[in-house]
Coordinates of C-alpha atoms and ligand atoms in Angstrom, one line a residue:
X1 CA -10.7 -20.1 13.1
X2 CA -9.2 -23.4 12.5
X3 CA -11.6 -24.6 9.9
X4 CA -11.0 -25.2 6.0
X5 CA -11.0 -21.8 3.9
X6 CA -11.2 -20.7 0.4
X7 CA -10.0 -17.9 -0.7
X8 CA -9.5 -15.8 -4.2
X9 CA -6.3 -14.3 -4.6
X10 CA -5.3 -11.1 -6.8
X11 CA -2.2 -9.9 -7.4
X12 CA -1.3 -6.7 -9.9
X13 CA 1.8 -5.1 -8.2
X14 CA 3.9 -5.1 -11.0
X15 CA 4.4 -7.0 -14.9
X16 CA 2.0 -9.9 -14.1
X17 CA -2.0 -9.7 -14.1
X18 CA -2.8 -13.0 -11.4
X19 CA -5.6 -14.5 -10.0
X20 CA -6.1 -18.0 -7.7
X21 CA -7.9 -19.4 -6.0
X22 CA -7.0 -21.5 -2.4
X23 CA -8.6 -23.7 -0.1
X24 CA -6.3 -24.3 3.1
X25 CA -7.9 -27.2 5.2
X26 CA -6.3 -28.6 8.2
X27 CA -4.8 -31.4 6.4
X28 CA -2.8 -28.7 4.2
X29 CA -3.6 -25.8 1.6
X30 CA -4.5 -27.1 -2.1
X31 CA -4.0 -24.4 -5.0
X32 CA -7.1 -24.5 -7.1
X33 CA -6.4 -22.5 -9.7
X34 CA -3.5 -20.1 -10.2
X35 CA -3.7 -17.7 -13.6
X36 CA -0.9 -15.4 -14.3
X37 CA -1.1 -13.2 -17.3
X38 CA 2.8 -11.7 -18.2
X39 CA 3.5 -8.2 -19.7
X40 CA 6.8 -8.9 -20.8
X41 CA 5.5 -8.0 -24.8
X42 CA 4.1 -5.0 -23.9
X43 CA 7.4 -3.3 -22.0
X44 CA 9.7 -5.1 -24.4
X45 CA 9.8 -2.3 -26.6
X46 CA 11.4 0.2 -23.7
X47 CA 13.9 -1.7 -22.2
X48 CA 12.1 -1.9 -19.1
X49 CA 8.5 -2.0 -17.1
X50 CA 6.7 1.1 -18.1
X51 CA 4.4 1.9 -15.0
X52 CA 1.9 3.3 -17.3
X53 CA 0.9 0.4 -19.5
X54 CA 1.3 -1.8 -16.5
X55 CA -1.5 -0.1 -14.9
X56 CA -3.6 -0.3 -17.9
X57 CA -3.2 -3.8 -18.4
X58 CA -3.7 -4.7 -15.2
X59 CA -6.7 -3.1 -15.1
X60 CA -8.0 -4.2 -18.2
X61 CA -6.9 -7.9 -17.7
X62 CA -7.9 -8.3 -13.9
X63 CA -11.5 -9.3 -14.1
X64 CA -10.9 -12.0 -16.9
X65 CA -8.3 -13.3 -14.7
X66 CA -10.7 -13.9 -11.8
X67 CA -13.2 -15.2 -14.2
X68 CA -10.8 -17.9 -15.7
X69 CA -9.7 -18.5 -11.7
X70 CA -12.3 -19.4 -10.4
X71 CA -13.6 -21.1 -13.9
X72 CA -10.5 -23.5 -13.8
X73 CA -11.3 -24.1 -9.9
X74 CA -14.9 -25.1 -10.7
X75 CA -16.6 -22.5 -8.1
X76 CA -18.4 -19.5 -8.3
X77 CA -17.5 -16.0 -6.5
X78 CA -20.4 -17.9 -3.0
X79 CA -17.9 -20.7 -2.7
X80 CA -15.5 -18.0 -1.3
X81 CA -14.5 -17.6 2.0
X82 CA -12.7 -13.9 1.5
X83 CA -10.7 -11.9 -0.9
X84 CA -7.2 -11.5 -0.7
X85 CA -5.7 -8.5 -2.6
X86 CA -1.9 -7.5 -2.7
X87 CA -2.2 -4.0 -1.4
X88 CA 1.6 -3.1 -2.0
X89 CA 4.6 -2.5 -2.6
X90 CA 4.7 -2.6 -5.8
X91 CA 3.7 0.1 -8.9
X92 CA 1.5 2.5 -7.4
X93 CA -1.1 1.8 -10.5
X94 CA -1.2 -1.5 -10.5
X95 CA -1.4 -2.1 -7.0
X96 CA -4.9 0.3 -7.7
X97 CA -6.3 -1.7 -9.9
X98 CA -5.8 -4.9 -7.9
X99 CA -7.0 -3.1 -4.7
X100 CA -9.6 -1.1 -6.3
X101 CA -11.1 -4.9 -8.1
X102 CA -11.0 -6.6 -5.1
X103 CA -13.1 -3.8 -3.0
X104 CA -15.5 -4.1 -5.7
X105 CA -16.1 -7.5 -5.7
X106 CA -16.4 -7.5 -1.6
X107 CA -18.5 -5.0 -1.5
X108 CA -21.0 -6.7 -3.9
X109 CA -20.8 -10.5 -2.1
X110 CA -20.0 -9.1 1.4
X111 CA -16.5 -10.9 1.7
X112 CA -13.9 -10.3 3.8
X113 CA -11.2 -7.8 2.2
X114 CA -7.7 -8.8 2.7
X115 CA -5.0 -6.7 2.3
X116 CA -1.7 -8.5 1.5
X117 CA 2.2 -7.5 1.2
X118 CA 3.3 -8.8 -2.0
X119 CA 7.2 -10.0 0.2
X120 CA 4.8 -11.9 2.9
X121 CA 3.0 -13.9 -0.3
X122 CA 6.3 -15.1 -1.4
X123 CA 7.7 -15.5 2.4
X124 CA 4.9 -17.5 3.3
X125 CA 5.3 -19.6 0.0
X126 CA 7.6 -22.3 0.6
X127 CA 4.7 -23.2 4.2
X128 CA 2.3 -23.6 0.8
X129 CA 4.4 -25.6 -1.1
X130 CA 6.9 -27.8 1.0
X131 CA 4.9 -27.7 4.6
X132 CA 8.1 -25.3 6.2
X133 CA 7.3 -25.0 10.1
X134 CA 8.5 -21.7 11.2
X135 CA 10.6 -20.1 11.9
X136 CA 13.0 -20.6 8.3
X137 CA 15.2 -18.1 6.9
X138 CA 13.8 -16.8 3.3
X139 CA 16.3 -15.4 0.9
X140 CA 14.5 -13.2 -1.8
X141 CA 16.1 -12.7 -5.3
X142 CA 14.5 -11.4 -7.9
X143 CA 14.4 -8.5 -10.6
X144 CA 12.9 -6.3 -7.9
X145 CA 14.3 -7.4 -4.3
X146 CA 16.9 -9.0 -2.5
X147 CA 16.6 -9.3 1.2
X148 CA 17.4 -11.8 4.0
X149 CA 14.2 -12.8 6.3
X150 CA 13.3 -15.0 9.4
X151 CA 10.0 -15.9 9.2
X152 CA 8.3 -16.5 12.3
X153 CA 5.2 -16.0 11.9
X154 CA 2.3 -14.8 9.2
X155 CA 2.7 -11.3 10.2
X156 CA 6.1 -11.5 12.2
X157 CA 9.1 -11.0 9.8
X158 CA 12.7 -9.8 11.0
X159 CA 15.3 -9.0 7.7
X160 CA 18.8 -9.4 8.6
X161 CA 20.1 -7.4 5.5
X162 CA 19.1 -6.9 1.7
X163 CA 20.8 -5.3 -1.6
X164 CA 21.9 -1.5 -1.0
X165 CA 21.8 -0.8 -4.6
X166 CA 20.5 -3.1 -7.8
X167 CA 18.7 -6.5 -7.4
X168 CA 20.9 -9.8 -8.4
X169 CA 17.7 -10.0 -10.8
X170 CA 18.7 -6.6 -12.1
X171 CA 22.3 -7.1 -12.2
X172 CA 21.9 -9.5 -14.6
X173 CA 19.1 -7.9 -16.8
X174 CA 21.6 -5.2 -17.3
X175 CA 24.7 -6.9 -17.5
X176 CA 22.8 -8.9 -20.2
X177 CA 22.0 -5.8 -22.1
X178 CA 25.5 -4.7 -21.9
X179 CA 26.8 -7.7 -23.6
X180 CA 24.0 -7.4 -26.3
X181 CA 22.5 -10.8 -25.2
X182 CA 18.3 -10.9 -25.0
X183 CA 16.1 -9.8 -21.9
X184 CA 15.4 -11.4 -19.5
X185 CA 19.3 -11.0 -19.0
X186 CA 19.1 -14.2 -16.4
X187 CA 18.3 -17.3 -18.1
X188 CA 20.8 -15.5 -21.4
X189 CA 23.8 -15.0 -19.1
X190 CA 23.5 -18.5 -17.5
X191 CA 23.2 -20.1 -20.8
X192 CA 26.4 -17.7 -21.9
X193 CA 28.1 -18.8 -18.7
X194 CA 28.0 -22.2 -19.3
X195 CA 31.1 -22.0 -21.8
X196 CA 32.4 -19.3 -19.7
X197 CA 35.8 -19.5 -17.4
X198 CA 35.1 -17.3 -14.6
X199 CA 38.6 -16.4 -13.2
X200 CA 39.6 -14.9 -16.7
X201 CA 38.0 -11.5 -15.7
X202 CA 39.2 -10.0 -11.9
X203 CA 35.4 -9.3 -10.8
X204 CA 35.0 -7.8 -7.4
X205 CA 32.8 -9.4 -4.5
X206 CA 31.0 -6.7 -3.0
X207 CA 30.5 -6.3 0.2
X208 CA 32.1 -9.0 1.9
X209 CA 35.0 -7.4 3.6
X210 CA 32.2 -5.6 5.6
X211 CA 30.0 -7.6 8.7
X212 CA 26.6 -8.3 7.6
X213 CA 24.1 -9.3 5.6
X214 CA 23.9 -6.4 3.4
X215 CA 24.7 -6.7 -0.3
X216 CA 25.4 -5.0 -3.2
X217 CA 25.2 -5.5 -7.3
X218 CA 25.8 -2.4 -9.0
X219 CA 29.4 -2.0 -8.8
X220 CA 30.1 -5.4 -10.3
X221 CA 27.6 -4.3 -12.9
X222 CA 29.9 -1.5 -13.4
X223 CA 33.0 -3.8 -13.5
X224 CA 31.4 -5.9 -16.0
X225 CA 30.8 -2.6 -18.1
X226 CA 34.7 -1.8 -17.7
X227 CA 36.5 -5.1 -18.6
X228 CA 33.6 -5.3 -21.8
X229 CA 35.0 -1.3 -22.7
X230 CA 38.6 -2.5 -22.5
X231 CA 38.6 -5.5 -24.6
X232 CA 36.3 -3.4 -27.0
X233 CA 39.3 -0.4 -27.0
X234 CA 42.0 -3.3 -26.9
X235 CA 40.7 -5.5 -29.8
X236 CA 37.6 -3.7 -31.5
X237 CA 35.0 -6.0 -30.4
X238 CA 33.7 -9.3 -28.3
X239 CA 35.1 -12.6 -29.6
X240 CA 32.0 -15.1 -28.6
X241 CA 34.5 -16.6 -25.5
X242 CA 34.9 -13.0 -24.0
X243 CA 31.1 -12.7 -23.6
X244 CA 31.0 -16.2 -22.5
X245 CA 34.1 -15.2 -19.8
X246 CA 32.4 -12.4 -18.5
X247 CA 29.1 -14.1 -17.8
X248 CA 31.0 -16.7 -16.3
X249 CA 32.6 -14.7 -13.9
X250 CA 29.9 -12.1 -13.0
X251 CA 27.7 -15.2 -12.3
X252 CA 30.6 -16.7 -9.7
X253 CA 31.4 -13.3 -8.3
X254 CA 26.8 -13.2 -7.5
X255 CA 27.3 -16.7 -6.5
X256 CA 29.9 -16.1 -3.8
X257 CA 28.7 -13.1 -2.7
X258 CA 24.9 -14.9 -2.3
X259 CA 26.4 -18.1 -0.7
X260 CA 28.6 -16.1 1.8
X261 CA 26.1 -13.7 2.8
X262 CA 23.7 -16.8 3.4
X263 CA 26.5 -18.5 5.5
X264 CA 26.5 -15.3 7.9
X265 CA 22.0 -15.0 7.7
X266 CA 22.2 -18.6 8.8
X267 CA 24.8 -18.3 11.5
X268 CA 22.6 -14.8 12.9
X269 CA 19.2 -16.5 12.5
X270 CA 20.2 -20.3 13.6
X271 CA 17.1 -21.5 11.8
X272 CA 16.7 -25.1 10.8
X273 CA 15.6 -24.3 7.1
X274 CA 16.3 -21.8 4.3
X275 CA 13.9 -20.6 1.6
X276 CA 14.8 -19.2 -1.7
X277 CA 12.1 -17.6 -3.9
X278 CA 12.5 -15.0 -6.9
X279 CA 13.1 -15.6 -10.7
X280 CA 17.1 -15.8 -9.7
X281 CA 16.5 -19.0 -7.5
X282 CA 16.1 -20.6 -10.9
X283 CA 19.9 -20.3 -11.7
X284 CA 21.6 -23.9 -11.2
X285 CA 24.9 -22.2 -10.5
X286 CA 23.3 -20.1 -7.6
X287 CA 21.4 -22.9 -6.3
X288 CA 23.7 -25.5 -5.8
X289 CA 25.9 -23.1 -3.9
X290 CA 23.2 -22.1 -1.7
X291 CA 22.4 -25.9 -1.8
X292 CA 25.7 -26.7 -0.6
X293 CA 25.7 -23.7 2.2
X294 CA 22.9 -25.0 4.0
X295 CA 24.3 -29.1 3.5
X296 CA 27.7 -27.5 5.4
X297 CA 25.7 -26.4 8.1
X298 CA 22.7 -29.1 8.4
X299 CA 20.1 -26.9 7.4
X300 CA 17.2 -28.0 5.3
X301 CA 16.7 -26.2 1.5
X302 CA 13.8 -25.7 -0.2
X303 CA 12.8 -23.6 -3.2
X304 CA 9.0 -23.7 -4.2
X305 CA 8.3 -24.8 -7.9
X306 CA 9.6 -21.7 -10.3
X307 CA 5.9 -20.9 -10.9
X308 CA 5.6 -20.3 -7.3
X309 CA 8.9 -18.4 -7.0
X310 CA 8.0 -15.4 -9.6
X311 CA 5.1 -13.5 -9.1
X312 CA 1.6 -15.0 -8.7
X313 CA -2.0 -15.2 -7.1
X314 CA -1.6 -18.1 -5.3
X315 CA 1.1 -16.8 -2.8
X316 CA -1.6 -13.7 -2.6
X317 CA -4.0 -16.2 -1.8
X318 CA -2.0 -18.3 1.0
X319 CA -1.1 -15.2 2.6
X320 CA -4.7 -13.4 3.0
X321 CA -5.9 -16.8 4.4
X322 CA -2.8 -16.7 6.8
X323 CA -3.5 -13.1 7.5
X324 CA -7.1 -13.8 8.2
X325 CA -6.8 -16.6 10.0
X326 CA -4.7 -14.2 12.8
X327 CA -7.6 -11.5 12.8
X328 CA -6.7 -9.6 10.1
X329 CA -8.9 -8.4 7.7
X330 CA -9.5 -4.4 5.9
X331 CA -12.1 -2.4 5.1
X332 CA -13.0 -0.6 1.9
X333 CA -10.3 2.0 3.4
X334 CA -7.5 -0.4 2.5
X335 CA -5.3 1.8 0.3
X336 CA -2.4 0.8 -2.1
X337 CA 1.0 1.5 -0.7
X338 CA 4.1 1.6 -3.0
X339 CA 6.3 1.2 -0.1
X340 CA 5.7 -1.3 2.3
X341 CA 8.3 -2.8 4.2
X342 CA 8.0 -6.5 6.2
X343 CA 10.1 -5.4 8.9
X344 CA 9.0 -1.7 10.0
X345 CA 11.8 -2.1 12.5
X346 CA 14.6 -2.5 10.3
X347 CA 15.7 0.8 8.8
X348 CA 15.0 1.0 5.2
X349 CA 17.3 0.1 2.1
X350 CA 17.9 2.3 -0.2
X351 CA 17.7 0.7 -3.5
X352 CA 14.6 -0.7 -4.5
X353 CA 15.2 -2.2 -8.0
X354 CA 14.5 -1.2 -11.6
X355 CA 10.8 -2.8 -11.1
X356 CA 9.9 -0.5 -8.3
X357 CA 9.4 -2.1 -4.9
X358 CA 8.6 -5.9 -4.8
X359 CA 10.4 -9.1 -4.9
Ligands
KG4_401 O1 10.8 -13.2 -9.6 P1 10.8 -12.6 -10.9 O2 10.1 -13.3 -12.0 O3 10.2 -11.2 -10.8 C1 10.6 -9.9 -11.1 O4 11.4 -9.4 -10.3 O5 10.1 -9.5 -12.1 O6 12.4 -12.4 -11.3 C2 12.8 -12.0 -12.6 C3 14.3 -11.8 -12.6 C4 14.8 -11.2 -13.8 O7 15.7 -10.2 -13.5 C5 15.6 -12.3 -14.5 O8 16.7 -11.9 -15.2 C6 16.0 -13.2 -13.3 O9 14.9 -13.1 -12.4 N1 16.2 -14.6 -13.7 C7 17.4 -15.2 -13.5 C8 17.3 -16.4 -14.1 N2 16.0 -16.6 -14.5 C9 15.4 -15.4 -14.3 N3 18.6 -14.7 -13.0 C10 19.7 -15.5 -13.1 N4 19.6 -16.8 -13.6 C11 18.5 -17.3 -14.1 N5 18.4 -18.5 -14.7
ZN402 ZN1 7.4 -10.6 -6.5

């Protein structure tokens, strides 16, 4: 099947509502329309995703998501070639109303169904957006994930190690929220880092005295929470430069521990090119280390467009046409799996993130 394709993506698996649409000719795939509808107003309120509202959004949003997808790519539902629908991991609920939409519309204009795993839209993104040959190493980060992969092909994943605990995403949502600064704890802690000196605090760097690619979060979490609980019992409160020294050095201490755990996914997978995707790739700090990892050993770097990173319908898209394209394809059996791993071979990790299961 080598011809051009167009397919609608849909994508509900977690805070964001998505829909696309994309046409992969031989010359190269073309996003035609990509809508993503957040949440983040609706969970604000509790901290935190609430599965239950997700699921009702998502499945009151979906359909005018698809409309305005395929409205801002100028076709109609018989200019499609197939329907790609993420069909997990992710929020049981929300994975439903993605999956149970996309049956729905198949059954009614005879498309193909395509089941996709939300970690193989974003592992397969950077072939969308920069043209990567496999195989290439992908280092997910997100809110939700955190995991090492070779990607060799569309189905044909390998992960060399991922987060035991908390996501780096996750890590610094809460570490955020222990200093009082705004969610998402990200973007806040960066800014705050910025007039930071990271070596005032000792912070620990998890994992490295073991071999591996494993990592883990939560105990520098924890050691962010105890250096904040002495200064408060030491001084009464945070000046503004403690909470801009403590964001400084959590930030280095997920820095080193993402760059040296890249040097070792590098040296195990001897790929030419690593991939970084998840909201944390947008953090300057964390990419110009893992910028300057891959320049030590002559590897190339990419990381798609931040719209592309985070959670969307394109990547959904990309990755049912990929899918399809290797004989896969579902029938109206396809059913929504919280739990999905890429690599069935690997054993599982145990931590899974805040966000559920995804990336
Ligand atoms: O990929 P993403 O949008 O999907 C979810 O996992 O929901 O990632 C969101 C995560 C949040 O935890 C957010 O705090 C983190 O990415 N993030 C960042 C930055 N921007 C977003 N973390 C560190 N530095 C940033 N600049
Ligand atoms: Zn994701």
């Amino acid at each position: 099947m080598d011809g051009t394709l167009v397919f609608l993506g849909i994508e509900s698996s977690c805070d964001d509502t998505a829909a696309a649409v994309v046409r992969d000719a031989p010359g190269g795939a073309e996003i035609l329309s990509s809508v993503v509808e957040g949440q983040v107003a609706l969970h604000a309120p509790f901290g935190g995703v609430v599965p239950e509202i997700a699921a009702r959004a998502h499945a009151e949003r979906i359909d005018h998501c698809i409309e305005a997808a395929l409205a801002e790519a100028g076709l109609g539902l018989d200019a499609l070639d197939g329907i790609a629908v993420t069909a997990g991991p992710g929020l049981i609920g929300g994975v439903l109303s993605g999956v149970m939409c996309a049956k729905g519309l198949a059954a009614a204009t005879g498309l193909p169904l395509v089941g996709v795993n939300h970690l193989a839209g974003h592992a397969l993104t950077p072939r969308l957006t920069d043209g990567l040959t496999y195989p290439y190493l992908m280092l997910l980060v997100s809110g939700g994930h955190c995991q090492f992969l070779t990607v060799s092909g569309p189905e044909d994943f390998t992960r060399l190690g991922g987060s035991i605990d908390d996501a780096p995403g996750e890590a610094f949502d809460k570490v955020a929220k222990l200093l009082g600064l705004p969610q998402p704890g990200g973007p806040a802690v960066e800014a705050e880092a910025m007039t930071g000196d990271p070596r005032r605090f000792a912070l620990p760097r998890p994992l490295l005295d073991r071999p591996g690619c494993d990592l883990s979060f939560s105990g520098l979490k924890t050691a962010v929470l105890r250096a904040r609980d002495g200064l408060l019992a030491a001084q009464g409160g945070l000046f503004r430069q403690d909470r801009a020294d403590l964001c400084a050095g959590f930030q280095a201490a997920v820095t080193d521990v993402l760059a040296e755990k890249t040097r070792r996914a590098l040296d195990l997978s001897a790929v030419p090119a690593l991939a970084v995707a998840g909201g944390v790739a947008a953090n300057s700090t964390i990419r110009a280390a893992l910028e300057r990892v891959c320049a030590e050993r002559g590897v190339r770097f990419t990381a798609p467009p931040l719209r592309l990173c985070t959670d969307n319908a394109a990547m959904i898209a990309y990755a049912g046409i990929a899918r399809f394209r290797a004989d896969g394809r579902d029938g109206m059996d396809l059913s929504a799996r919280p739990r999905w791993p890429l690599d069935s071979r690997s054993p599982a990790l145990i931590g899974s993130g805040k966000k559920g299961a995804k990336a």
